[in-house]
Short mmCIF file of C-alpha atoms and ligand atoms in Angstrom, two decimals:
data_model
loop_
_atom_site.label_atom_id
_atom_site.label_comp_id
_atom_site.label_asym_id
_atom_site.label_seq_id
_atom_site.Cartn_x
_atom_site.Cartn_y
_atom_site.Cartn_z
CA MET A 22 20.52 21.23 -16.84
CA THR A 23 17.54 22.02 -18.62
CA ALA A 24 14.24 21.62 -17.06
CA SER A 25 12.04 19.00 -19.15
CA LEU A 26 9.00 20.12 -16.75
CA LEU A 27 8.90 23.06 -14.04
CA ILE A 28 6.23 23.04 -11.65
CA LYS A 29 5.60 26.56 -10.20
CA HIS A 30 3.56 29.01 -7.68
CA ALA A 31 2.32 26.07 -5.84
CA ALA A 32 0.39 27.23 -2.75
CA GLN A 33 2.19 24.50 -1.12
CA VAL A 34 4.94 22.09 -1.82
CA VAL A 35 4.85 19.52 0.75
CA THR A 36 8.59 17.45 0.68
CA SER A 37 8.89 14.84 3.33
CA ARG A 38 12.26 15.27 2.60
CA GLY A 39 15.34 14.24 4.66
CA ALA A 40 13.95 10.68 6.19
CA SER A 41 15.23 8.48 2.78
CA ALA A 42 17.40 6.39 5.56
CA LYS A 43 15.40 5.54 8.07
CA PRO A 44 11.49 5.81 8.42
CA LEU A 45 10.13 8.93 10.50
CA VAL A 46 9.18 7.86 14.05
CA GLY A 47 7.47 9.30 17.16
CA GLU A 48 7.51 13.19 16.88
CA SER A 49 9.24 13.57 13.75
CA LEU A 50 6.36 11.53 12.15
CA GLY A 51 4.62 14.77 12.65
CA ARG A 52 6.59 17.44 11.36
CA ILE A 53 6.28 18.15 7.60
CA GLU A 54 8.21 20.35 5.41
CA VAL A 55 6.22 22.98 3.73
CA ILE A 56 7.10 25.40 1.22
CA ASP A 57 5.01 27.97 0.31
CA ASP A 58 4.87 29.15 -3.37
CA GLY A 59 6.51 26.17 -3.86
CA ALA A 60 8.33 24.95 -6.93
CA VAL A 61 9.91 21.49 -8.61
CA ALA A 62 12.02 21.17 -11.04
CA VAL A 63 12.40 17.64 -13.25
CA SER A 64 14.61 16.48 -15.98
CA GLY A 65 13.96 13.46 -17.49
CA GLU A 66 12.91 10.94 -14.97
CA LYS A 67 14.50 12.95 -11.92
CA ILE A 68 13.82 15.71 -9.45
CA THR A 69 16.44 18.33 -9.94
CA ALA A 70 15.28 20.81 -7.76
CA VAL A 71 12.60 21.84 -4.90
CA GLY A 72 12.47 25.01 -3.32
CA PRO A 73 10.73 28.38 -3.67
CA THR A 74 10.05 29.19 -6.77
CA ALA A 75 11.93 32.32 -7.28
CA GLU A 76 14.88 30.09 -5.84
CA VAL A 77 14.35 27.28 -8.20
CA MET A 78 14.06 29.75 -11.04
CA GLU A 79 17.28 30.81 -10.37
CA GLN A 80 18.94 27.71 -10.46
CA VAL A 81 17.11 25.83 -13.17
CA GLU A 82 17.77 26.82 -17.50
CA THR A 83 14.26 26.27 -19.48
CA ASP A 84 13.82 26.21 -22.76
CA ARG A 85 10.85 25.83 -25.47
CA GLN A 86 10.55 22.28 -24.73
CA THR A 87 10.16 22.39 -21.03
CA LYS A 88 6.56 21.74 -19.79
CA VAL A 89 5.77 24.77 -17.23
CA ILE A 90 2.83 23.89 -14.83
CA ASP A 91 1.70 26.75 -13.01
CA ALA A 92 0.25 25.57 -9.62
CA THR A 93 -1.43 28.77 -7.80
CA GLY A 94 -3.56 27.50 -5.42
CA LYS A 95 -2.31 23.92 -5.43
CA VAL A 96 -0.46 21.81 -2.93
CA VAL A 97 2.17 19.41 -4.62
CA LEU A 98 3.10 16.22 -2.77
CA PRO A 99 5.28 13.48 -3.23
CA GLY A 100 3.54 10.16 -5.71
CA LEU A 101 1.33 8.46 -3.04
CA VAL A 102 2.60 5.25 -1.67
CA ASP A 103 0.19 2.33 -1.07
CA PRO A 104 2.31 -0.52 0.77
CA HIS A 105 -0.67 -2.50 1.27
CA THR A 106 -2.99 -4.23 -1.72
CA HIS A 107 -4.29 -7.12 -3.05
CA VAL A 108 -4.71 -5.23 -6.56
CA VAL A 109 -4.47 -8.51 -9.03
CA PHE A 110 -8.09 -11.14 -8.18
CA GLY A 111 -11.15 -12.33 -10.38
CA GLY A 112 -14.46 -11.98 -9.41
CA SER A 113 -16.08 -9.52 -6.70
CA ARG A 114 -17.51 -10.05 -3.84
CA GLU A 115 -20.43 -7.40 -3.54
CA HIS A 116 -23.39 -10.78 -2.65
CA GLU A 117 -21.38 -10.51 0.80
CA LEU A 118 -22.56 -7.39 2.14
CA SER A 119 -25.72 -7.86 2.83
CA LEU A 120 -24.21 -11.21 5.12
CA LYS A 121 -22.22 -8.69 6.64
CA LEU A 122 -25.02 -6.39 7.36
CA GLN A 123 -27.12 -9.43 8.91
CA GLY A 124 -24.33 -9.87 11.22
CA VAL A 125 -22.27 -12.64 9.93
CA PRO A 126 -18.72 -11.99 10.82
CA TYR A 127 -15.66 -11.95 8.48
CA LEU A 128 -14.29 -14.87 9.56
CA GLU A 129 -17.08 -17.03 9.52
CA ILE A 130 -17.90 -16.21 5.76
CA LEU A 131 -14.31 -17.55 5.11
CA ALA A 132 -15.33 -20.33 7.58
CA ARG A 133 -18.21 -21.42 5.39
CA GLY A 134 -15.86 -21.66 2.35
CA GLY A 135 -16.82 -18.00 1.15
CA GLY A 136 -15.12 -14.73 1.66
CA ILE A 137 -11.15 -15.08 0.39
CA LEU A 138 -12.13 -18.68 -0.64
CA SER A 139 -14.69 -17.64 -3.12
CA SER A 140 -12.09 -15.04 -4.78
CA VAL A 141 -10.01 -17.91 -5.06
CA GLU A 142 -12.60 -19.62 -7.24
CA ALA A 143 -13.01 -16.40 -9.52
CA THR A 144 -9.72 -16.12 -9.68
CA ARG A 145 -8.43 -19.78 -10.92
CA SER A 146 -11.09 -19.64 -13.54
CA ALA A 147 -10.16 -16.09 -14.74
CA SER A 148 -7.32 -16.22 -17.71
CA SER A 149 -4.27 -14.91 -17.35
CA ASP A 150 -5.16 -11.88 -20.20
CA GLN A 151 -8.52 -11.38 -17.86
CA LEU A 152 -6.55 -10.69 -14.50
CA VAL A 153 -3.99 -8.35 -16.37
CA GLU A 154 -7.16 -6.35 -17.85
CA ARG A 155 -8.47 -6.29 -14.79
CA GLY A 156 -5.11 -4.95 -12.60
CA ILE A 157 -4.71 -2.32 -15.26
CA LYS A 158 -8.15 -1.07 -14.60
CA TYR A 159 -7.49 -0.66 -10.91
CA CYS A 160 -4.10 0.69 -11.45
CA ARG A 161 -5.67 3.26 -13.72
CA GLN A 162 -8.04 4.03 -10.96
CA MET A 163 -5.05 3.94 -8.08
CA LEU A 164 -3.34 6.37 -10.67
CA VAL A 165 -5.78 8.92 -11.20
CA GLN A 166 -6.26 9.82 -7.58
CA GLY A 167 -2.57 10.30 -6.82
CA THR A 168 -0.77 7.02 -5.77
CA THR A 169 2.11 6.08 -8.02
CA THR A 170 3.95 3.16 -6.69
CA ALA A 171 1.99 -0.04 -4.89
CA GLU A 172 2.65 -3.11 -3.50
CA ALA A 173 0.82 -6.23 -5.11
CA LYS A 174 0.02 -9.56 -3.14
CA SER A 175 -0.80 -12.81 -4.82
CA GLY A 176 -2.83 -15.19 -2.79
CA TYR A 177 -5.99 -15.75 -4.48
CA GLY A 178 -4.72 -18.66 -6.68
CA LEU A 179 -3.32 -20.62 -3.86
CA SER A 180 -1.87 -23.69 -5.93
CA THR A 181 1.74 -22.97 -7.39
CA GLU A 182 0.12 -22.74 -10.97
CA ALA A 183 -2.20 -20.19 -9.83
CA GLU A 184 0.06 -18.37 -7.90
CA LEU A 185 2.29 -18.10 -10.53
CA LYS A 186 -0.51 -17.08 -12.67
CA ILE A 187 -0.87 -13.81 -10.63
CA LEU A 188 2.48 -12.66 -10.09
CA ARG A 189 3.24 -12.80 -13.66
CA ALA A 190 0.36 -11.04 -14.02
CA VAL A 191 1.29 -8.46 -11.52
CA GLN A 192 4.32 -8.06 -13.60
CA GLN A 193 2.71 -7.59 -16.65
CA VAL A 194 0.11 -4.72 -14.99
CA ALA A 195 3.48 -2.69 -14.15
CA LYS A 196 4.83 -3.13 -17.52
CA ALA A 197 1.31 -1.95 -19.18
CA GLN A 198 0.78 1.52 -17.17
CA PRO A 199 2.55 3.61 -14.95
CA VAL A 200 2.00 2.72 -11.31
CA ASP A 201 4.96 0.79 -10.19
CA LEU A 202 4.08 -2.43 -8.53
CA VAL A 203 6.17 -4.02 -5.77
CA PRO A 204 5.28 -8.05 -5.92
CA THR A 205 4.48 -9.88 -2.79
CA PHE A 206 4.18 -13.74 -2.46
CA LEU A 207 1.21 -14.40 -0.03
CA GLY A 208 0.81 -18.15 -1.10
CA ALA A 209 -0.22 -18.12 2.65
CA HIS A 210 -3.36 -16.36 3.09
CA ALA A 211 -6.05 -19.10 3.38
CA VAL A 212 -6.10 -22.83 3.49
CA PRO A 213 -7.57 -24.00 -0.17
CA LYS A 214 -10.14 -26.33 -0.24
CA GLU A 215 -8.37 -29.48 -1.29
CA PHE A 216 -6.40 -28.87 1.59
CA LYS A 217 -9.32 -28.30 4.13
CA GLY A 218 -8.61 -29.11 7.76
CA ASP A 219 -4.66 -29.80 6.94
CA PRO A 220 -3.27 -26.45 6.54
CA ASP A 221 0.36 -28.07 7.36
CA ARG A 222 -0.01 -30.17 4.21
CA TYR A 223 -0.79 -26.98 2.31
CA LEU A 224 2.36 -24.89 3.97
CA LYS A 225 4.46 -27.93 2.96
CA LEU A 226 3.37 -26.76 -0.69
CA VAL A 227 3.82 -23.29 -0.10
CA ILE A 228 7.34 -24.06 1.15
CA GLU A 229 8.88 -26.66 -0.80
CA GLU A 230 6.99 -25.87 -4.54
CA MET A 231 5.71 -22.36 -4.34
CA LEU A 232 8.27 -20.98 -2.73
CA PRO A 233 11.53 -21.97 -4.76
CA GLN A 234 9.63 -21.03 -7.96
CA VAL A 235 8.56 -17.65 -7.08
CA VAL A 236 12.02 -16.91 -6.08
CA GLU A 237 13.52 -18.66 -9.01
CA GLY A 238 11.58 -16.48 -11.21
CA LYS A 239 11.89 -13.49 -9.50
CA LEU A 240 8.24 -13.03 -8.85
CA ALA A 241 8.09 -11.15 -5.51
CA CYS A 242 10.41 -8.95 -3.28
CA TYR A 243 8.36 -9.87 -0.04
CA CYS A 244 6.72 -12.95 1.53
CA ASP A 245 3.55 -12.51 3.50
CA VAL A 246 1.47 -14.77 5.76
CA PHE A 247 -2.53 -13.95 6.79
CA CYS A 248 -1.74 -15.06 10.54
CA GLU A 249 -5.29 -15.23 12.01
CA GLU A 250 -7.49 -17.23 14.25
CA GLY A 251 -8.75 -20.17 11.88
CA VAL A 252 -6.53 -18.86 8.85
CA PHE A 253 -2.21 -19.51 9.94
CA SER A 254 -0.94 -19.80 13.45
CA VAL A 255 1.93 -17.92 14.49
CA GLU A 256 4.20 -21.15 14.41
CA GLN A 257 3.05 -21.84 10.96
CA SER A 258 3.62 -18.41 9.90
CA ARG A 259 6.76 -18.43 11.24
CA ARG A 260 7.50 -21.78 9.04
CA VAL A 261 6.99 -20.02 5.58
CA LEU A 262 8.24 -17.01 6.39
CA THR A 263 11.71 -18.41 7.73
CA ALA A 264 11.97 -20.51 4.95
CA ALA A 265 11.24 -17.20 2.72
CA ARG A 266 13.84 -15.41 4.54
CA ALA A 267 16.29 -18.23 3.96
CA ALA A 268 15.50 -17.69 0.28
CA GLY A 269 15.91 -13.89 -0.04
CA LEU A 270 12.72 -12.42 -0.04
CA GLY A 271 12.14 -9.78 2.35
CA LEU A 272 8.96 -10.21 5.10
CA LYS A 273 5.81 -8.55 5.93
CA LEU A 274 2.59 -10.51 7.95
CA HIS A 275 -1.07 -9.79 8.19
CA ALA A 276 -0.43 -9.55 12.31
CA ASP A 277 -2.96 -9.31 15.15
CA GLU A 278 -6.16 -8.07 12.77
CA ILE A 279 -9.07 -9.73 14.54
CA VAL A 280 -7.55 -12.29 17.50
CA PRO A 281 -4.15 -11.04 19.43
CA LEU A 282 -1.95 -14.04 18.01
CA GLY A 283 1.58 -12.25 18.61
CA GLY A 284 1.72 -11.39 15.12
CA ALA A 285 3.81 -8.20 16.10
CA GLU A 286 6.15 -9.97 17.81
CA LEU A 287 6.55 -12.32 15.29
CA ALA A 288 7.44 -10.02 12.82
CA ALA A 289 9.82 -8.43 15.24
CA GLU A 290 11.78 -11.72 16.12
CA LEU A 291 11.80 -12.27 12.24
CA GLY A 292 13.13 -8.91 11.24
CA ALA A 293 10.16 -8.53 9.18
CA VAL A 294 10.11 -5.05 7.07
CA SER A 295 6.38 -4.46 8.24
CA ALA A 296 3.50 -6.08 9.93
CA ASP A 297 0.21 -4.87 9.06
CA HIS A 298 -3.33 -4.28 10.40
CA LEU A 299 -2.35 -4.41 14.25
CA LEU A 300 -6.16 -3.83 15.73
CA ALA A 301 -5.13 -6.23 18.37
CA VAL A 302 -1.81 -5.54 19.18
CA SER A 303 -0.26 -6.01 22.78
CA ASP A 304 1.82 -3.77 24.46
CA ARG A 305 4.56 -6.12 23.80
CA GLY A 306 4.42 -6.33 20.34
CA ILE A 307 4.54 -2.69 20.25
CA GLU A 308 7.47 -2.62 22.02
CA LYS A 309 9.40 -5.28 20.08
CA MET A 310 8.34 -3.61 17.12
CA ALA A 311 9.82 -0.34 17.93
CA ALA A 312 12.91 -1.79 19.58
CA ALA A 313 13.27 -4.08 16.01
CA GLY A 314 11.94 -0.80 13.84
CA VAL A 315 9.34 -3.02 12.09
CA ILE A 316 6.68 -0.96 10.32
CA ALA A 317 3.22 -0.87 11.37
CA VAL A 318 0.84 -0.51 8.58
CA LEU A 319 -2.27 0.69 9.25
CA LEU A 320 -5.40 -0.27 7.64
CA PRO A 321 -8.33 1.72 8.63
CA GLY A 322 -10.23 1.96 5.62
CA THR A 323 -10.41 -2.22 6.17
CA THR A 324 -11.50 -1.30 10.06
CA PHE A 325 -14.18 1.31 8.62
CA TYR A 326 -15.64 -1.58 5.90
CA LEU A 327 -15.46 -4.56 8.28
CA ARG A 328 -17.14 -2.67 10.83
CA GLU A 329 -14.38 -3.86 13.18
CA GLY A 330 -15.41 -1.54 15.92
CA HIS A 331 -12.21 -0.45 17.12
CA TYR A 332 -8.99 0.75 15.35
CA ALA A 333 -5.64 0.21 15.58
CA PRO A 334 -3.64 1.96 18.68
CA ALA A 335 -2.09 4.08 16.15
CA ARG A 336 -1.17 6.90 18.93
CA ARG A 337 0.10 4.11 21.32
CA MET A 338 2.59 3.15 18.59
CA ILE A 339 3.46 6.52 17.37
CA GLU A 340 4.74 7.37 20.88
CA ALA A 341 6.43 4.02 21.52
CA GLY A 342 8.35 4.77 18.59
CA VAL A 343 7.07 2.72 16.18
CA PRO A 344 7.37 3.49 12.47
CA VAL A 345 3.61 3.81 10.54
CA ALA A 346 2.43 3.73 7.34
CA LEU A 347 -0.87 3.82 5.87
CA ALA A 348 -2.49 1.87 2.89
CA THR A 349 -5.85 0.62 1.03
CA ASP A 350 -5.71 -3.21 1.78
CA PHE A 351 -7.68 -3.09 -1.79
CA ASN A 352 -9.10 -6.35 -1.89
CA PRO A 353 -12.00 -7.56 -3.38
CA GLY A 354 -13.74 -8.54 0.23
CA SER A 355 -12.79 -6.28 3.22
CA SER A 356 -11.65 -2.98 1.34
CA PRO A 357 -12.80 -2.75 -1.77
CA ASN A 358 -11.25 0.90 -1.99
CA ASN A 359 -7.94 2.02 -3.71
CA ASN A 360 -7.94 5.61 -2.86
CA LEU A 361 -5.58 6.69 -0.18
CA GLN A 362 -6.85 10.39 -0.13
CA LEU A 363 -9.82 8.34 1.78
CA VAL A 364 -7.31 6.60 4.17
CA ILE A 365 -6.16 9.88 5.08
CA ASN A 366 -9.46 11.07 5.92
CA ILE A 367 -10.30 7.81 7.93
CA ALA A 368 -6.40 7.64 9.65
CA CYS A 369 -7.18 11.88 10.90
CA LEU A 370 -11.03 10.74 12.19
CA TYR A 371 -10.26 7.47 13.81
CA LEU A 372 -6.56 6.73 14.44
CA ARG A 373 -6.50 9.98 15.39
CA MET A 374 -3.30 11.18 13.43
CA THR A 375 -2.70 14.84 12.23
CA PRO A 376 -3.00 15.24 8.87
CA ALA A 377 0.89 15.94 8.62
CA GLU A 378 1.22 12.56 9.97
CA THR A 379 -1.35 10.83 7.45
CA ILE A 380 1.21 12.20 4.43
CA ASN A 381 4.18 10.87 6.08
CA SER A 382 2.51 7.67 6.16
CA ILE A 383 1.39 7.44 2.60
CA THR A 384 4.42 9.19 1.44
CA ILE A 385 8.11 8.52 2.73
CA ASN A 386 7.04 6.07 5.44
CA ALA A 387 5.35 3.88 2.99
CA ALA A 388 8.05 4.03 0.45
CA HIS A 389 10.23 2.43 3.50
CA ALA A 390 7.59 -0.34 3.96
CA LEU A 391 8.50 -1.00 0.36
CA GLY A 392 11.98 -0.98 0.65
CA ARG A 393 12.23 1.73 -2.04
CA ALA A 394 12.99 5.25 0.26
CA ALA A 395 16.12 5.43 -1.63
CA LEU A 396 14.10 6.36 -4.95
CA ILE A 397 10.53 7.59 -3.83
CA GLY A 398 8.52 8.89 -1.06
CA SER A 399 9.58 12.30 -0.91
CA LEU A 400 10.57 15.78 -2.84
CA GLU A 401 14.17 15.81 -3.47
CA GLU A 402 17.15 15.92 -5.57
CA ASN A 403 17.64 12.86 -7.46
CA LYS A 404 15.08 10.95 -6.76
CA ALA A 405 12.29 9.98 -8.94
CA ALA A 406 10.04 12.43 -10.35
CA ASP A 407 6.91 11.23 -9.08
CA LEU A 408 4.41 13.73 -7.44
CA VAL A 409 1.25 15.00 -7.36
CA ILE A 410 -0.56 18.25 -7.56
CA PHE A 411 -4.05 18.35 -5.70
CA ASP A 412 -6.79 20.64 -6.38
CA ALA A 413 -6.50 22.04 -2.37
CA PRO A 414 -5.32 25.09 -1.12
CA ASN A 415 -3.15 23.52 1.64
CA TYR A 416 -2.50 19.99 2.66
CA ASP A 417 -4.93 20.41 5.73
CA TYR A 418 -7.62 20.29 2.88
CA LEU A 419 -6.73 16.58 1.92
CA ALA A 420 -8.07 15.32 5.34
CA TYR A 421 -11.00 17.95 5.89
CA ARG A 422 -12.75 17.36 2.32
CA TYR A 423 -13.64 13.39 1.85
CA GLY A 424 -15.36 11.64 -0.77
CA THR A 425 -14.45 13.71 -3.83
CA ASN A 426 -10.67 12.94 -5.48
CA LEU A 427 -8.93 16.30 -5.46
CA VAL A 428 -6.27 15.04 -7.71
CA GLU A 429 -5.64 17.44 -10.92
CA THR A 430 -2.51 16.46 -12.19
CA VAL A 431 -0.22 12.96 -11.83
CA VAL A 432 3.52 12.67 -12.84
CA LYS A 433 5.14 9.20 -13.03
CA ASN A 434 9.01 9.16 -13.70
CA GLY A 435 8.76 12.86 -14.93
CA ALA A 436 6.07 12.13 -17.63
CA VAL A 437 2.85 14.13 -17.02
CA VAL A 438 0.68 10.95 -16.77
CA VAL A 439 -3.26 12.05 -15.22
CA GLU A 440 -3.81 15.84 -16.66
CA GLY A 441 -6.96 17.91 -15.15
CA GLY A 442 -7.89 14.95 -13.15
CA LEU A 443 -8.05 12.36 -16.02
CA VAL A 444 -5.50 9.72 -17.51
CA ASP A 445 -3.37 11.00 -20.18
O1 IZC B 3 -10.12 -11.18 -0.08
O2 IZC B 3 -10.68 -10.73 2.59
N1 IZC B 3 -7.62 -10.13 5.14
N2 IZC B 3 -6.64 -11.09 3.39
C1 IZC B 3 -6.92 -10.81 4.46
C2 IZC B 3 -8.27 -10.26 3.12
C3 IZC B 3 -8.77 -9.69 4.31
C4 IZC B 3 -8.47 -9.91 1.53
C5 IZC B 3 -9.88 -10.65 1.37
ZN1 ZN B 4 -4.08 -7.40 3.23
#
């Protein structure tokens, strides 16, 4: 078949291939296939060949329509996958920075009606068009930084109408720009002010009114709960997730971020796809996640930004055989960052992960955390042609440099969508 796109002579093509059936665990997380002087051939939306340039050139035909990119001196990676974001929201929370610097804790800001609840006010009062416009802007920022697929949670509506408005906005944002979005219903993100002091009455609304409409409208693939002290307990989280599972949604959980409540154990018990955060995870929680194959989606950018002091025990989890993925947690409060390259830096420095481990964690393992590993997350034949060319001589360089966007070219479904670091 004639190639529509050929990328050749890359200093390194990093494939993350061979793990589409199951996420990488243990030592395999640190193994990464690197092809020197590598090439990737694309036909239409799919990858048709990956290998050394000389071999790929023998296999594929080109014609005058083939777009050829010489990637000499550059690194090619699978399109990055961000498996935990809250990308659709109204307003912003820069005013909380000074409170934070005065030492007011994150959960205290929330208890005072700020934090998530202030974003809820701003999201409720935003029009659907405003949410879509902002969502598109944030997705374009992600794209120029190398992200080609991201999760998108609701959770700043906290009423049936506003939660549906967000999830419909997610659908529209996904249609309007190249980043694919995987929607998650997070109606149980906080107790809204109308239900203050009565979380159970609010959860009844989430389960009996919101969830059926979300499922009926095919507006989400996953359901998530913010299981945290002062937000929702393990028992309350179980109630929401059990109902969501019965309704056919996959499960995720904000687990053991600040207080060790047993979220990891709950995620394992319910067969969740992922448990996210996990700074305070117990040894038992780690064991149960490993046994159940629950992916730990670690969000070290949030730990950095909240100055939580200690990071998730990534090394212990990797050694115990828990599959690990990394994400930005992009949101207006605890992580106003949507750049996965920065997450690589923080994960290497503070989670003590190797550069190879971090790359597998934002490609193939992140794709598993979104149930999309059959289609994306690695460079191999027949997968979607999602890839990124970095202006970097090798993949270690991505972990070494920080604070500069090294992305030069992004390809989504076979189309060049970012060129010379700029959106096409
Ligand atoms: O708006 O603070 N942790 N949800 C759970 C968040 C952080 C987002 C926010
Ligand atoms: Zn989150």
